């Protein structure tokens, strides 16, 4: 019985190792958004995350990537003219961004909130009628560009946004597109 | 003097300083014009209408264009560390600025060195994010977070509302616990005006009041309604209303302005701004009746 307890007990699964991961740090969040798209299109598994506390400066994003692929990924990015300011191994926990959405149906309008950003469309013709939330300076800029545009024809926020708020707005845009057009 | 510091969503808008003036649906400052949509322009529009209704001077502003890359914000920060005391501010409002802890701390040091007497400090939007991350949140007299931003203030590890743990699950009923937690970690200003379905006003010791009517559900979808609340509130504080009463009157005015213009989710914030004079008079009347 004792042996069974000592040796027969199933081991609980170990937390996933992060030692094979690195993070790429960029000068601007817009570079992160652009690099993310390039790397994903090339087929690598990556995650956009918040940096560990020791390198937080403002509203930041970093890309977590498989370290073994560092050279290939950097070559791809260099060819496209987007270069990280630093590449380091993951040594501290990264912050997980929000990945849940809140949808509110106003009858004639549908609103989706992703993190701190909200986007609302008129159901009848899928016109973006309002953008709300956020605190970074690209929010009013993106709102000016997007309000009045039709959802399928609008320039996605990732193409002109630069901050975490812009990134959250991209998530809201993708979720609205999924709900309205799929 | 009420001084508003923020950004215009136009990368070509230059650094301008001066007293604002409203002409039709535009704000003019130092020969430059902009529309009162969301963001700092909406806050300024609300401050202008509140000051006009009270018969007070128009606010002074420090503005620059910034589309989110932060170039404009940093240029403005560099200007402010030398000129933040011109003209003598009684109330300083910091709004949509690129969050940057280093620049935030230099601005705070400049205020301590240059501004006599020390003005009342209000932070909202991006500058509130930087104020929290700097560890100097308690140097401020008022933060004006929405519920998501309150969750961010309550989370001592979050550098931005995007990363707030369990963020999306928070609702108004969580507010008292989040307020308590924000103060426990020194991540709140001396006073908090929490904007949402229920507006609430709190200090380190307690939640002083809550307000949930009149209510216009569509205002949740409208961009800029939080900015108008901060603009009304800052103007009333600058007009020497005690801070708790100023916040209450501002919250009631913003709600009444919503009620007056019967918003739908596609109503733009300019309609709220235009309704402020009528709403403020109604709010003053209602408040005096209650007392």
Short mmCIF file of C-alpha atoms in Angstrom, two decimals:
data_model
loop_
_atom_site.label_atom_id
_atom_site.label_comp_id
_atom_site.label_asym_id
_atom_site.label_seq_id
_atom_site.Cartn_x
_atom_site.Cartn_y
_atom_site.Cartn_z
CA UNK A 1 0.00 0.00 0.00
CA UNK A 2 2.78 2.32 1.01
CA UNK A 3 4.68 1.59 -2.17
CA UNK A 4 1.54 2.06 -4.15
CA UNK A 5 1.13 5.49 -2.60
CA UNK A 6 4.73 6.41 -3.13
CA UNK A 7 5.32 5.10 -6.60
CA UNK A 8 1.97 4.15 -8.04
CA UNK A 9 0.45 7.61 -7.88
CA UNK A 10 0.06 9.27 -11.24
CA UNK A 11 2.20 12.33 -11.65
CA UNK A 12 0.25 15.52 -12.25
CA UNK A 13 1.19 17.03 -15.63
CA UNK A 14 4.10 19.42 -15.45
CA UNK A 15 3.40 22.99 -16.50
CA UNK A 16 4.44 23.60 -20.10
CA UNK A 17 8.11 24.52 -20.33
CA UNK A 18 8.91 28.03 -21.61
CA UNK A 19 12.65 27.46 -21.81
CA UNK A 20 12.45 26.93 -25.56
CA UNK A 21 10.73 30.26 -26.08
CA UNK A 22 12.11 33.69 -26.78
CA UNK A 23 10.53 37.12 -26.96
CA UNK A 24 11.02 39.78 -29.57
CA UNK A 25 10.74 43.38 -28.42
CA UNK A 26 9.86 46.13 -30.90
CA UNK A 27 10.00 49.91 -30.85
CA UNK A 28 6.30 50.31 -31.57
CA UNK A 29 3.18 48.23 -31.09
CA UNK A 30 2.44 48.79 -34.78
CA UNK A 31 5.67 46.89 -35.56
CA UNK A 32 4.45 44.04 -33.34
CA UNK A 33 1.16 43.89 -35.20
CA UNK A 34 2.92 43.87 -38.59
CA UNK A 35 5.51 41.28 -37.52
CA UNK A 36 2.80 39.06 -36.03
CA UNK A 37 1.00 38.95 -39.35
CA UNK A 38 4.18 38.15 -41.30
CA UNK A 39 5.30 35.38 -38.94
CA UNK A 40 1.88 33.74 -38.75
CA UNK A 41 1.49 33.83 -42.53
CA UNK A 42 4.83 32.02 -42.78
CA UNK A 43 3.37 29.26 -40.61
CA UNK A 44 5.12 29.63 -37.25
CA UNK A 45 3.28 29.23 -33.95
CA UNK A 46 3.68 32.45 -31.97
CA UNK A 47 1.82 34.39 -29.30
CA UNK A 48 1.43 38.12 -28.78
CA UNK A 49 1.85 38.74 -25.07
CA UNK A 50 2.59 41.39 -22.45
CA UNK A 51 6.24 41.77 -21.52
CA UNK A 52 7.64 40.71 -18.15
CA UNK A 53 7.67 43.47 -15.54
CA UNK A 54 11.38 44.27 -15.87
CA UNK A 55 11.03 45.47 -19.47
CA UNK A 56 7.62 47.19 -19.27
CA UNK A 57 7.85 50.81 -20.34
CA UNK A 58 4.50 52.01 -21.61
CA UNK A 59 1.75 50.07 -23.27
CA UNK A 60 3.73 47.18 -24.63
CA UNK A 61 3.35 43.97 -26.59
CA UNK A 62 5.99 41.37 -27.33
CA UNK A 63 6.01 38.31 -29.59
CA UNK A 64 6.76 34.95 -27.98
CA UNK A 65 8.31 32.59 -30.53
CA UNK A 66 10.14 29.24 -30.67
CA UNK A 67 13.79 30.09 -29.95
CA UNK A 68 15.07 27.45 -32.31
CA UNK A 69 13.49 29.35 -35.19
CA UNK A 70 15.08 32.67 -34.26
CA UNK A 71 17.35 32.96 -37.27
CA UNK A 72 14.66 32.08 -39.78
CA UNK A 73 12.14 34.46 -38.25
CA UNK A 74 14.62 37.33 -38.03
CA UNK A 75 15.60 36.76 -41.66
CA UNK A 76 11.93 36.93 -42.69
CA UNK A 77 11.35 40.13 -40.72
CA UNK A 78 14.52 41.78 -42.01
CA UNK A 79 13.43 41.08 -45.57
CA UNK A 80 10.19 42.94 -44.85
CA UNK A 81 11.92 45.82 -43.08
CA UNK A 82 10.56 45.24 -39.58
CA UNK A 83 13.30 44.51 -37.05
CA UNK A 84 12.97 43.90 -33.32
CA UNK A 85 14.99 46.14 -31.02
CA UNK A 86 15.89 43.12 -28.89
CA UNK A 87 15.47 39.34 -28.77
CA UNK A 88 15.77 37.57 -25.39
CA UNK A 89 14.87 34.18 -23.93
CA UNK A 90 11.74 33.98 -21.78
CA UNK A 91 12.84 34.13 -18.15
CA UNK A 92 9.80 35.65 -16.43
CA UNK A 93 6.08 35.04 -16.77
CA UNK A 94 4.46 36.89 -19.64
CA UNK A 95 1.09 38.56 -19.21
CA UNK A 96 -1.82 36.98 -21.03
CA UNK A 97 -3.98 39.39 -23.02
CA UNK A 98 -7.74 39.26 -22.81
CA UNK A 99 -9.26 36.73 -25.17
CA UNK A 100 -12.95 36.91 -24.28
CA UNK A 101 -15.56 39.05 -25.96
CA UNK A 102 -18.73 40.68 -24.72
CA UNK A 103 -21.53 41.14 -27.25
CA UNK A 104 -24.50 43.45 -26.70
CA UNK A 105 -27.52 43.43 -29.00
CA UNK A 106 -29.32 46.80 -29.14
CA UNK A 107 -31.93 45.57 -31.64
CA UNK A 108 -30.92 47.55 -34.73
CA UNK A 109 -27.28 47.62 -33.61
CA UNK A 110 -24.69 45.12 -32.46
CA UNK A 111 -21.81 46.04 -30.15
CA UNK A 112 -18.74 43.91 -29.41
CA UNK A 113 -16.31 44.68 -26.62
CA UNK A 114 -12.79 43.27 -26.61
CA UNK A 115 -10.83 44.21 -23.50
CA UNK A 116 -11.24 47.97 -23.17
CA UNK A 117 -12.49 48.66 -26.74
CA UNK A 118 -16.02 48.63 -28.15
CA UNK A 119 -17.15 48.68 -31.78
CA UNK A 120 -20.80 49.03 -32.82
CA UNK A 121 -22.40 48.37 -36.21
CA UNK A 122 -25.83 49.08 -37.67
CA UNK A 123 -27.19 45.62 -38.53
CA UNK A 124 -29.11 46.73 -41.60
CA UNK A 125 -26.08 47.74 -43.67
CA UNK A 126 -23.12 46.83 -41.40
CA UNK A 127 -22.00 50.44 -41.08
CA UNK A 128 -19.65 51.07 -38.15
CA UNK A 129 -21.54 53.73 -36.21
CA UNK A 130 -19.46 54.17 -33.06
CA UNK A 131 -16.17 53.23 -31.42
CA UNK A 132 -15.77 53.65 -27.70
CA UNK A 133 -13.30 52.99 -24.89
CA UNK A 134 -9.54 53.01 -24.67
CA UNK A 135 -7.04 55.65 -23.67
CA UNK A 136 -4.16 55.59 -26.17
CA UNK A 137 -3.97 58.35 -28.80
CA UNK A 138 -4.65 56.09 -31.76
CA UNK A 139 -8.20 55.39 -30.51
CA UNK A 140 -9.68 58.74 -31.59
CA UNK A 141 -7.63 58.48 -34.81
CA UNK A 142 -8.92 54.98 -35.63
CA UNK A 143 -12.45 56.00 -34.67
CA UNK A 144 -12.35 58.92 -37.11
CA UNK A 145 -11.19 56.60 -39.89
CA UNK A 146 -13.62 53.77 -39.20
CA UNK A 147 -16.87 55.49 -38.18
CA UNK A 148 -19.21 55.56 -41.17
CA UNK A 149 -17.35 52.80 -43.01
CA UNK A 150 -19.00 49.51 -43.94
CA UNK A 151 -17.55 46.62 -41.93
CA UNK A 152 -16.48 44.53 -44.96
CA UNK A 153 -14.83 47.52 -46.65
CA UNK A 154 -13.18 49.16 -43.63
CA UNK A 155 -9.40 49.15 -43.27
CA UNK A 156 -8.70 46.76 -40.37
CA UNK A 157 -7.42 48.58 -37.24
CA UNK A 158 -4.22 46.50 -37.32
CA UNK A 159 -3.15 48.36 -40.46
CA UNK A 160 -3.30 51.84 -38.96
CA UNK A 161 -3.36 51.24 -35.19
CA UNK A 162 -0.20 51.49 -33.11
CA UNK A 163 -1.01 50.69 -29.47
CA UNK A 164 -2.54 48.05 -27.24
CA UNK A 165 -5.87 49.85 -27.50
CA UNK A 166 -5.55 49.62 -31.29
CA UNK A 167 -4.78 45.93 -30.95
CA UNK A 168 -7.88 45.41 -28.78
CA UNK A 169 -9.96 47.27 -31.37
CA UNK A 170 -8.65 44.87 -34.03
CA UNK A 171 -9.93 41.97 -31.91
CA UNK A 172 -13.35 43.61 -31.61
CA UNK A 173 -13.37 44.21 -35.39
CA UNK A 174 -12.50 40.55 -36.08
CA UNK A 175 -15.18 39.29 -33.70
CA UNK A 176 -17.83 41.59 -35.22
CA UNK A 177 -16.78 40.43 -38.69
CA UNK A 178 -17.06 36.81 -37.56
CA UNK A 179 -20.52 37.36 -36.10
CA UNK A 180 -21.90 39.44 -38.97
CA UNK A 181 -20.26 37.95 -42.05
CA UNK A 182 -19.56 34.29 -41.39
CA UNK B 1 -7.30 78.68 -14.84
CA UNK B 2 -8.42 75.28 -16.12
CA UNK B 3 -5.67 73.78 -18.26
CA UNK B 4 -6.35 70.74 -20.48
CA UNK B 5 -3.47 68.69 -21.88
CA UNK B 6 -4.07 66.11 -24.60
CA UNK B 7 -3.87 65.10 -28.24
CA UNK B 8 -5.74 65.70 -31.49
CA UNK B 9 -6.21 62.66 -33.78
CA UNK B 10 -4.35 64.26 -36.66
CA UNK B 11 -0.60 63.66 -37.04
CA UNK B 12 -0.20 67.04 -38.78
CA UNK B 13 -1.77 69.09 -35.98
CA UNK B 14 1.05 71.23 -34.52
CA UNK B 15 1.88 71.90 -30.88
CA UNK B 16 -0.47 74.68 -29.83
CA UNK B 17 -1.11 76.45 -26.55
CA UNK B 18 -3.77 79.00 -25.74
CA UNK B 19 -7.32 79.71 -24.72
CA UNK B 20 -9.96 77.93 -26.76
CA UNK B 21 -13.01 79.35 -28.46
CA UNK B 22 -16.00 77.51 -29.97
CA UNK B 23 -17.36 78.62 -33.34
CA UNK B 24 -20.27 76.53 -34.67
CA UNK B 25 -19.19 72.90 -34.39
CA UNK B 26 -15.45 73.57 -34.16
CA UNK B 27 -12.97 74.55 -31.48
CA UNK B 28 -10.33 77.16 -32.32
CA UNK B 29 -7.01 77.66 -30.57
CA UNK B 30 -4.08 79.77 -31.73
CA UNK B 31 -5.41 79.85 -35.29
CA UNK B 32 -6.00 76.10 -35.55
CA UNK B 33 -9.38 74.35 -35.64
CA UNK B 34 -10.65 70.87 -34.84
CA UNK B 35 -14.00 69.11 -34.57
CA UNK B 36 -15.46 67.95 -31.24
CA UNK B 37 -15.58 64.24 -31.86
CA UNK B 38 -14.24 61.81 -29.28
CA UNK B 39 -11.06 61.97 -27.20
CA UNK B 40 -9.55 65.24 -26.01
CA UNK B 41 -11.64 67.32 -28.49
CA UNK B 42 -14.82 65.96 -26.82
CA UNK B 43 -13.44 66.73 -23.35
CA UNK B 44 -12.63 70.29 -24.45
CA UNK B 45 -16.08 70.69 -26.03
CA UNK B 46 -17.75 69.66 -22.77
CA UNK B 47 -15.48 71.97 -20.75
CA UNK B 48 -16.30 74.88 -23.08
CA UNK B 49 -20.06 74.36 -22.76
CA UNK B 50 -19.84 73.97 -18.98
CA UNK B 51 -17.71 77.13 -18.61
CA UNK B 52 -20.04 79.06 -20.93
CA UNK B 53 -23.09 78.02 -18.91
CA UNK B 54 -21.39 79.05 -15.65
CA UNK B 55 -20.16 82.33 -17.16
CA UNK B 56 -16.53 81.36 -16.51
CA UNK B 57 -13.43 81.87 -18.70
CA UNK B 58 -12.73 79.37 -21.47
CA UNK B 59 -10.10 76.70 -20.69
CA UNK B 60 -6.46 76.98 -21.70
CA UNK B 61 -5.04 74.00 -23.61
CA UNK B 62 -1.75 72.37 -24.54
CA UNK B 63 -2.43 70.19 -27.61
CA UNK B 64 -0.58 68.30 -30.29
CA UNK B 65 -1.41 65.83 -33.05
CA UNK B 66 -0.72 62.15 -32.31
CA UNK B 67 -2.08 59.16 -34.21
CA UNK B 68 -0.69 56.66 -31.71
CA UNK B 69 3.01 56.49 -32.53
CA UNK B 70 3.73 58.75 -29.58
CA UNK B 71 5.88 61.29 -31.46
CA UNK B 72 3.41 64.08 -30.74
CA UNK B 73 2.97 63.11 -27.10
CA UNK B 74 6.72 63.10 -26.50
CA UNK B 75 7.14 66.50 -28.14
CA UNK B 76 4.35 67.83 -25.93
CA UNK B 77 5.89 66.26 -22.81
CA UNK B 78 9.21 67.96 -23.61
CA UNK B 79 7.42 71.30 -23.95
CA UNK B 80 5.47 70.83 -20.73
CA UNK B 81 8.49 70.21 -18.48
CA UNK B 82 9.46 73.85 -19.12
CA UNK B 83 6.12 75.54 -19.66
CA UNK B 84 3.53 73.74 -17.56
CA UNK B 85 3.19 76.74 -15.23
CA UNK B 86 2.17 79.09 -18.08
CA UNK B 87 -0.47 80.31 -17.49
CA UNK B 88 -0.82 79.58 -13.76
CA UNK B 89 -3.03 76.47 -13.64
CA UNK B 90 -5.48 75.98 -10.77
CA UNK B 91 -6.65 72.69 -12.28
CA UNK B 92 -4.65 70.51 -14.67
CA UNK B 93 -6.33 67.76 -16.70
CA UNK B 94 -4.20 65.15 -18.49
CA UNK B 95 -5.99 63.11 -21.12
CA UNK B 96 -5.28 61.09 -24.31
CA UNK B 97 -1.47 60.97 -24.23
CA UNK B 98 0.86 58.10 -25.11
CA UNK B 99 1.47 56.29 -21.81
CA UNK B 100 5.17 56.69 -20.97
CA UNK B 101 6.34 56.31 -17.38
CA UNK B 102 9.63 58.19 -17.81
CA UNK B 103 7.95 61.25 -19.28
CA UNK B 104 5.14 61.03 -16.73
CA UNK B 105 7.63 61.30 -13.87
CA UNK B 106 9.39 64.26 -15.45
CA UNK B 107 6.05 66.06 -15.83
CA UNK B 108 5.17 65.41 -12.19
CA UNK B 109 8.57 66.76 -11.11
CA UNK B 110 8.04 69.85 -13.27
CA UNK B 111 4.68 70.49 -11.60
CA UNK B 112 6.28 70.24 -8.16
CA UNK B 113 9.10 72.60 -9.16
CA UNK B 114 7.24 75.17 -11.26
CA UNK B 115 3.61 75.40 -10.15
CA UNK B 116 2.90 77.57 -7.10
CA UNK B 117 0.44 76.87 -5.60
CA UNK B 118 0.21 73.25 -6.67
CA UNK B 119 -2.79 72.81 -8.98
CA UNK B 120 -5.44 70.12 -8.58
CA UNK B 121 -4.39 67.22 -10.79
CA UNK B 122 -6.87 65.15 -12.81
CA UNK B 123 -5.77 62.23 -15.00
CA UNK B 124 -7.88 60.27 -17.46
CA UNK B 125 -7.22 57.92 -20.43
CA UNK B 126 -3.57 57.25 -21.41
CA UNK B 127 -2.04 59.58 -18.85
CA UNK B 128 -3.94 57.82 -16.06
CA UNK B 129 -2.39 54.54 -17.28
CA UNK B 130 1.09 56.08 -16.99
CA UNK B 131 0.26 57.62 -13.59
CA UNK B 132 -0.72 54.20 -12.23
CA UNK B 133 2.30 52.44 -13.70
CA UNK B 134 4.65 55.09 -12.28
CA UNK B 135 3.67 54.33 -8.69
CA UNK B 136 2.72 57.99 -8.16
CA UNK B 137 -1.05 57.58 -8.49
CA UNK B 138 -1.62 59.08 -5.04
CA UNK B 139 -0.07 62.37 -6.24
CA UNK B 140 -3.30 63.01 -8.16
CA UNK B 141 -6.51 64.51 -6.84
CA UNK B 142 -8.82 62.65 -9.22
CA UNK B 143 -8.81 59.71 -11.61
CA UNK B 144 -11.87 59.15 -13.82
CA UNK B 145 -11.76 55.45 -14.83
CA UNK B 146 -14.48 53.42 -16.47
CA UNK B 147 -15.12 49.92 -15.11
CA UNK B 148 -12.39 48.34 -17.25
CA UNK B 149 -9.90 50.97 -16.19
CA UNK B 150 -10.91 50.50 -12.56
CA UNK B 151 -10.08 46.80 -12.92
CA UNK B 152 -6.71 47.87 -14.34
CA UNK B 153 -6.07 50.16 -11.34
CA UNK B 154 -7.00 47.28 -9.05
CA UNK B 155 -4.58 44.86 -10.72
CA UNK B 156 -1.13 45.71 -9.39
CA UNK B 157 0.61 43.76 -12.17
CA UNK B 158 -1.27 45.13 -15.20
CA UNK B 159 0.57 47.69 -17.37
CA UNK B 160 -2.57 48.42 -19.43
CA UNK B 161 -6.32 47.55 -19.24
CA UNK B 162 -5.70 45.00 -22.01
CA UNK B 163 -3.89 42.74 -19.54
CA UNK B 164 -6.12 43.09 -16.51
CA UNK B 165 -6.68 39.67 -14.99
CA UNK B 166 -10.30 38.54 -15.40
CA UNK B 167 -11.02 41.97 -16.91
CA UNK B 168 -13.96 41.00 -19.04
CA UNK B 169 -15.84 39.47 -16.13
CA UNK B 170 -16.02 42.66 -14.15
CA UNK B 171 -19.30 44.51 -13.80
CA UNK B 172 -20.59 47.29 -11.62
CA UNK B 173 -21.21 45.03 -8.65
CA UNK B 174 -17.46 44.39 -8.44
CA UNK B 175 -16.66 48.10 -8.17
CA UNK B 176 -16.42 48.44 -4.36
CA UNK B 177 -13.97 45.52 -4.13
CA UNK B 178 -11.91 46.83 -7.05
CA UNK B 179 -11.81 50.33 -5.54
CA UNK B 180 -10.61 48.88 -2.23
CA UNK B 181 -7.95 46.86 -4.02
CA UNK B 182 -6.75 49.86 -6.06
CA UNK B 183 -6.24 51.82 -2.83
CA UNK B 184 -4.63 48.86 -1.06
CA UNK B 185 -1.90 48.80 -3.72
CA UNK B 186 -1.53 52.62 -3.89
CA UNK B 187 -2.79 52.64 -7.46
CA UNK B 188 -5.58 55.20 -7.05
CA UNK B 189 -5.77 58.98 -6.87
CA UNK B 190 -7.09 60.66 -3.73
CA UNK B 191 -10.55 60.54 -5.32
CA UNK B 192 -12.04 58.20 -7.92
CA UNK B 193 -14.98 59.01 -10.19
CA UNK B 194 -15.89 55.66 -11.74
CA UNK B 195 -17.86 56.07 -14.96
CA UNK B 196 -20.33 53.41 -16.03
CA UNK B 197 -23.91 52.16 -15.90
CA UNK B 198 -23.68 53.30 -12.31
CA UNK B 199 -21.37 56.24 -11.67
CA UNK B 200 -19.68 56.20 -8.29
CA UNK B 201 -17.41 58.41 -6.27
CA UNK B 202 -14.94 56.98 -3.79
CA UNK B 203 -11.99 57.80 -1.60
CA UNK B 204 -9.69 55.54 0.34
CA UNK B 205 -12.19 55.37 3.18
CA UNK B 206 -15.49 54.77 1.41
CA UNK B 207 -17.80 55.02 -1.58
CA UNK B 208 -19.47 58.40 -1.05
CA UNK B 209 -22.26 58.24 -3.62
CA UNK B 210 -23.62 56.23 -6.54
CA UNK B 211 -25.80 57.44 -9.40
CA UNK B 212 -27.63 55.26 -11.92
CA UNK B 213 -30.40 57.50 -13.26
CA UNK B 214 -31.45 58.90 -15.59
CA UNK B 215 -30.04 56.15 -17.76
CA UNK B 216 -29.62 55.99 -21.55
CA UNK B 217 -28.47 52.50 -22.49
CA UNK B 218 -27.15 53.62 -25.89
CA UNK B 219 -24.50 55.81 -24.25
CA UNK B 220 -22.46 52.67 -23.60
CA UNK B 221 -21.82 52.34 -27.33
CA UNK B 222 -21.12 56.03 -27.92
CA UNK B 223 -17.52 57.14 -28.19
CA UNK B 224 -16.68 60.17 -26.06
CA UNK B 225 -19.29 60.10 -23.28
CA UNK B 226 -16.59 59.41 -20.68
CA UNK B 227 -14.57 62.30 -22.10
CA UNK B 228 -17.53 64.68 -21.72
CA UNK B 229 -18.01 63.61 -18.10
CA UNK B 230 -14.35 64.38 -17.32
CA UNK B 231 -14.62 67.74 -19.11
CA UNK B 232 -17.72 68.83 -17.16
CA UNK B 233 -16.23 67.60 -13.90
CA UNK B 234 -12.88 69.37 -14.37
CA UNK B 235 -14.63 72.67 -15.14
CA UNK B 236 -16.79 72.42 -12.02
CA UNK B 237 -13.76 71.60 -9.86
CA UNK B 238 -11.93 74.58 -11.33
CA UNK B 239 -15.02 76.68 -10.52
CA UNK B 240 -14.35 75.89 -6.83
CA UNK B 241 -17.11 73.35 -6.34
CA UNK B 242 -15.95 70.91 -3.64
CA UNK B 243 -14.65 67.83 -5.39
CA UNK B 244 -17.37 65.32 -4.32
CA UNK B 245 -20.16 67.73 -5.29
CA UNK B 246 -18.44 68.67 -8.56
CA UNK B 247 -18.22 65.01 -9.53
CA UNK B 248 -21.85 64.39 -8.59
CA UNK B 249 -23.09 67.41 -10.53
CA UNK B 250 -20.98 66.38 -13.53
CA UNK B 251 -22.28 62.80 -13.50
CA UNK B 252 -25.88 64.01 -13.24
CA UNK B 253 -25.33 66.59 -16.01
CA UNK B 254 -23.81 64.00 -18.36
CA UNK B 255 -26.74 61.65 -17.74
CA UNK B 256 -29.31 64.42 -18.24
CA UNK B 257 -27.54 65.47 -21.46
CA UNK B 258 -27.99 61.89 -22.66
CA UNK B 259 -31.63 61.94 -21.70
CA UNK B 260 -32.19 65.28 -23.47
CA UNK B 261 -30.83 64.05 -26.82
CA UNK B 262 -32.51 60.60 -26.82
CA UNK B 263 -29.42 58.79 -28.12
CA UNK B 264 -29.27 55.64 -30.20
CA UNK B 265 -26.03 53.63 -30.55
CA UNK B 266 -25.17 55.72 -33.60
CA UNK B 267 -25.58 59.11 -31.92
CA UNK B 268 -22.32 61.08 -31.94
CA UNK B 269 -20.97 62.81 -28.85
CA UNK B 270 -21.40 66.33 -30.28
CA UNK B 271 -25.10 65.94 -29.43
CA UNK B 272 -24.26 65.31 -25.79
CA UNK B 273 -21.95 68.35 -25.81
CA UNK B 274 -24.68 70.56 -27.28
CA UNK B 275 -27.12 69.39 -24.61
CA UNK B 276 -24.80 70.29 -21.71
CA UNK B 277 -26.05 73.86 -21.06
CA UNK B 278 -29.64 72.68 -20.64
CA UNK B 279 -28.58 69.57 -18.71
CA UNK B 280 -26.32 71.52 -16.35
CA UNK B 281 -29.12 73.93 -15.48
CA UNK B 282 -31.43 70.97 -14.81
CA UNK B 283 -28.74 69.28 -12.69
CA UNK B 284 -28.08 72.40 -10.61
CA UNK B 285 -31.81 72.76 -10.01
CA UNK B 286 -32.23 69.08 -9.05
CA UNK B 287 -29.20 69.18 -6.76
CA UNK B 288 -30.41 72.28 -4.93
CA UNK B 289 -33.86 70.68 -4.48
CA UNK B 290 -32.21 67.60 -2.91
CA UNK B 291 -30.25 69.75 -0.47
#
